[in-house]
PDB file of C-alpha atoms in Angstrom:
ATOM      1  CA  MET A   5     -36.342 -56.900 218.080  1.00 74.00           C
ATOM      2  CA  LYS A   6     -39.741 -58.430 217.505  1.00 74.00           C
ATOM      3  CA  LYS A   7     -38.989 -59.028 213.802  1.00 75.00           C
ATOM      4  CA  VAL A   8     -35.659 -60.700 214.570  1.00 74.00           C
ATOM      5  CA  PHE A   9     -37.320 -62.979 217.120  1.00 70.00           C
ATOM      6  CA  ARG A  10     -40.098 -63.895 214.668  1.00 74.00           C
ATOM      7  CA  LYS A  11     -37.637 -64.672 211.839  1.00 72.00           C
ATOM      8  CA  THR A  12     -35.468 -66.722 214.186  1.00 82.00           C
ATOM      9  CA  TRP A  13     -38.472 -68.629 215.462  1.00 73.00           C
ATOM     10  CA  ILE A  14     -39.637 -69.408 211.894  1.00 78.00           C
ATOM     11  CA  GLY A  15     -36.108 -70.559 211.026  1.00 74.00           C
ATOM     12  CA  VAL A  16     -35.972 -72.862 214.061  1.00 71.00           C
ATOM     13  CA  LEU A  17     -39.359 -74.376 213.195  1.00 71.00           C
ATOM     14  CA  ALA A  18     -38.333 -74.872 209.561  1.00 73.00           C
ATOM     15  CA  LEU A  19     -35.107 -76.576 210.645  1.00 73.00           C
ATOM     16  CA  ALA A  20     -36.968 -78.802 213.102  1.00 69.00           C
ATOM     17  CA  THR A  21     -39.425 -79.790 210.373  1.00 75.00           C
ATOM     18  CA  LEU A  22     -36.565 -80.651 208.047  1.00 71.00           C
ATOM     19  CA  VAL A  23     -34.830 -82.790 210.688  1.00 70.00           C
ATOM     20  CA  VAL A  24     -38.027 -84.648 211.595  1.00 66.00           C
ATOM     21  CA  GLY A  25     -38.804 -85.265 207.921  1.00 64.00           C
ATOM     22  CA  ALA A  26     -35.337 -86.613 207.247  1.00 62.00           C
ATOM     23  CA  CYS A  27     -35.391 -88.890 210.276  1.00 63.00           C
ATOM     24  CA  CYS A  28     -38.854 -90.277 209.618  1.00 59.00           C
ATOM     25  CA  SER A  29     -38.429 -91.054 205.934  1.00 56.00           C
ATOM     26  CA  SER A  30     -37.365 -94.588 205.241  1.00 58.00           C
ATOM     27  CA  LYS A  31     -35.828 -95.930 202.079  1.00 72.00           C
ATOM     28  CA  THR A  32     -36.395 -99.534 203.083  1.00 75.00           C
ATOM     29  CA  VAL A  33     -39.394-101.770 203.434  1.00 72.00           C
ATOM     30  CA  GLU A  34     -39.688-104.741 205.764  1.00 75.00           C
ATOM     31  CA  ILE A  35     -40.973-107.970 204.259  1.00 76.00           C
ATOM     32  CA  ASN A  36     -41.088-111.163 206.318  1.00 72.00           C
ATOM     33  CA  GLY A  37     -38.633-109.709 208.821  1.00 77.00           C
ATOM     34  CA  GLN A  38     -36.163-108.649 206.115  1.00 80.00           C
ATOM     35  CA  LYS A  39     -35.408-105.017 205.386  1.00 82.00           C
ATOM     36  CA  MET A  40     -34.987-104.407 201.670  1.00 82.00           C
ATOM     37  CA  THR A  41     -34.234-101.356 199.578  1.00 85.00           C
ATOM     38  CA  LYS A  42     -36.229-100.629 196.456  1.00 85.00           C
ATOM     39  CA  LYS A  43     -33.339-101.838 194.295  1.00 88.00           C
ATOM     40  CA  GLU A  44     -33.126-105.153 196.169  1.00 89.00           C
ATOM     41  CA  LEU A  45     -36.892-105.560 195.971  1.00 89.00           C
ATOM     42  CA  LYS A  46     -36.850-104.986 192.190  1.00 91.00           C
ATOM     43  CA  ALA A  47     -34.066-107.548 191.776  1.00 92.00           C
ATOM     44  CA  LYS A  48     -35.983-110.128 193.812  1.00 93.00           C
ATOM     45  CA  VAL A  49     -39.176-109.488 191.819  1.00 93.00           C
ATOM     46  CA  GLU A  50     -37.318-109.925 188.518  1.00 95.00           C
ATOM     47  CA  LYS A  51     -35.692-113.143 189.749  1.00 96.00           C
ATOM     48  CA  LEU A  52     -39.043-114.572 190.870  1.00 95.00           C
ATOM     49  CA  LYS A  53     -40.674-113.563 187.573  1.00 96.00           C
ATOM     50  CA  ALA A  54     -38.048-115.527 185.668  1.00 96.00           C
ATOM     51  CA  ILE A  55     -38.452-118.573 187.911  1.00 95.00           C
ATOM     52  CA  VAL A  56     -42.265-118.561 187.725  1.00 95.00           C
ATOM     53  CA  GLU A  57     -42.214-118.067 183.957  1.00 95.00           C
ATOM     54  CA  GLU A  58     -39.773-120.958 183.539  1.00 95.00           C
ATOM     55  CA  ARG A  59     -41.825-123.228 185.800  1.00 94.00           C
ATOM     56  CA  GLU A  60     -45.086-122.392 184.002  1.00 91.00           C
ATOM     57  CA  MET A  61     -43.571-123.185 180.588  1.00 92.00           C
ATOM     58  CA  SER A  62     -41.850-126.423 181.595  1.00 91.00           C
ATOM     59  CA  CYS A  63     -43.148-129.950 181.136  1.00 91.00           C
ATOM     60  CA  VAL A  64     -43.231-132.056 184.273  1.00 89.00           C
ATOM     61  CA  TYR A  65     -43.071-135.813 184.131  1.00 92.00           C
ATOM     62  CA  GLY A  66     -43.733-138.198 186.949  1.00 92.00           C
ATOM     63  CA  SER A  67     -46.449-139.453 189.206  1.00 95.00           C
ATOM     64  CA  PRO A  68     -49.547-137.365 189.866  1.00 95.00           C
ATOM     65  CA  GLU A  69     -48.182-136.524 193.320  1.00 95.00           C
ATOM     66  CA  ILE A  70     -44.994-135.092 191.837  1.00 94.00           C
ATOM     67  CA  ILE A  71     -46.950-133.070 189.291  1.00 94.00           C
ATOM     68  CA  ALA A  72     -49.311-131.772 191.996  1.00 95.00           C
ATOM     69  CA  GLU A  73     -46.388-130.798 194.256  1.00 95.00           C
ATOM     70  CA  TYR A  74     -44.720-128.976 191.358  1.00 95.00           C
ATOM     71  CA  GLY A  75     -47.984-127.089 190.734  1.00 94.00           C
ATOM     72  CA  ARG A  76     -48.342-126.164 194.424  1.00 96.00           C
ATOM     73  CA  GLU A  77     -44.759-124.895 194.557  1.00 96.00           C
ATOM     74  CA  THR A  78     -45.307-122.845 191.386  1.00 95.00           C
ATOM     75  CA  GLY A  79     -48.487-121.398 192.924  1.00 95.00           C
ATOM     76  CA  ARG A  80     -46.627-120.506 196.114  1.00 96.00           C
ATOM     77  CA  LEU A  81     -43.911-118.759 194.104  1.00 95.00           C
ATOM     78  CA  ARG A  82     -46.544-116.904 192.068  1.00 96.00           C
ATOM     79  CA  GLN A  83     -48.246-115.749 195.297  1.00 96.00           C
ATOM     80  CA  GLU A  84     -44.911-114.552 196.701  1.00 93.00           C
ATOM     81  CA  LEU A  85     -44.236-112.727 193.436  1.00 95.00           C
ATOM     82  CA  ASN A  86     -47.636-111.017 193.590  1.00 95.00           C
ATOM     83  CA  THR A  87     -47.017-109.938 197.186  1.00 92.00           C
ATOM     84  CA  LEU A  88     -43.575-108.551 196.398  1.00 91.00           C
ATOM     85  CA  GLN A  89     -44.873-106.798 193.272  1.00 93.00           C
ATOM     86  CA  GLN A  90     -47.613-105.175 195.345  1.00 91.00           C
ATOM     87  CA  GLU A  91     -45.024-104.043 197.922  1.00 87.00           C
ATOM     88  CA  LEU A  92     -42.897-102.640 195.106  1.00 86.00           C
ATOM     89  CA  ASP A  93     -45.874-100.760 193.654  1.00 88.00           C
ATOM     90  CA  ASN A  94     -46.683 -99.306 197.088  1.00 85.00           C
ATOM     91  CA  PHE A  95     -43.048 -98.617 198.004  1.00 78.00           C
ATOM     92  CA  GLY A  96     -42.809 -95.275 199.766  1.00 64.00           C
ATOM     93  CA  LYS A  97     -46.572 -94.668 199.686  1.00 71.00           C
ATOM     94  CA  ASN A  98     -47.454 -96.353 202.983  1.00 58.00           C
ATOM     95  CA  LYS A  99     -44.969 -94.835 205.401  1.00 51.00           C
ATOM     96  CA  LYS A 100     -45.741 -95.595 209.011  1.00 48.00           C
TER      97      LYS A 100
END
């Protein structure tokens, strides 16, 4: 009887551990109030990479204010890309 109780108790604990692990694992990450899957995050990173690369290689004509604004916007996009890339690199590592 003691062996049956012990095996049952171990089984219940193993099942509880499995349920808690499944419920606590998350396949999404929240960025700026948006929940994104890893696939969506990769797509967004690739899209931003293309935009930043295009903006860095383009020639901008106009007044100094226009050129400065274009540079600031490119810098903001580059910063957002770096943040998203860092989130993608850490995806799944920093579970809360």
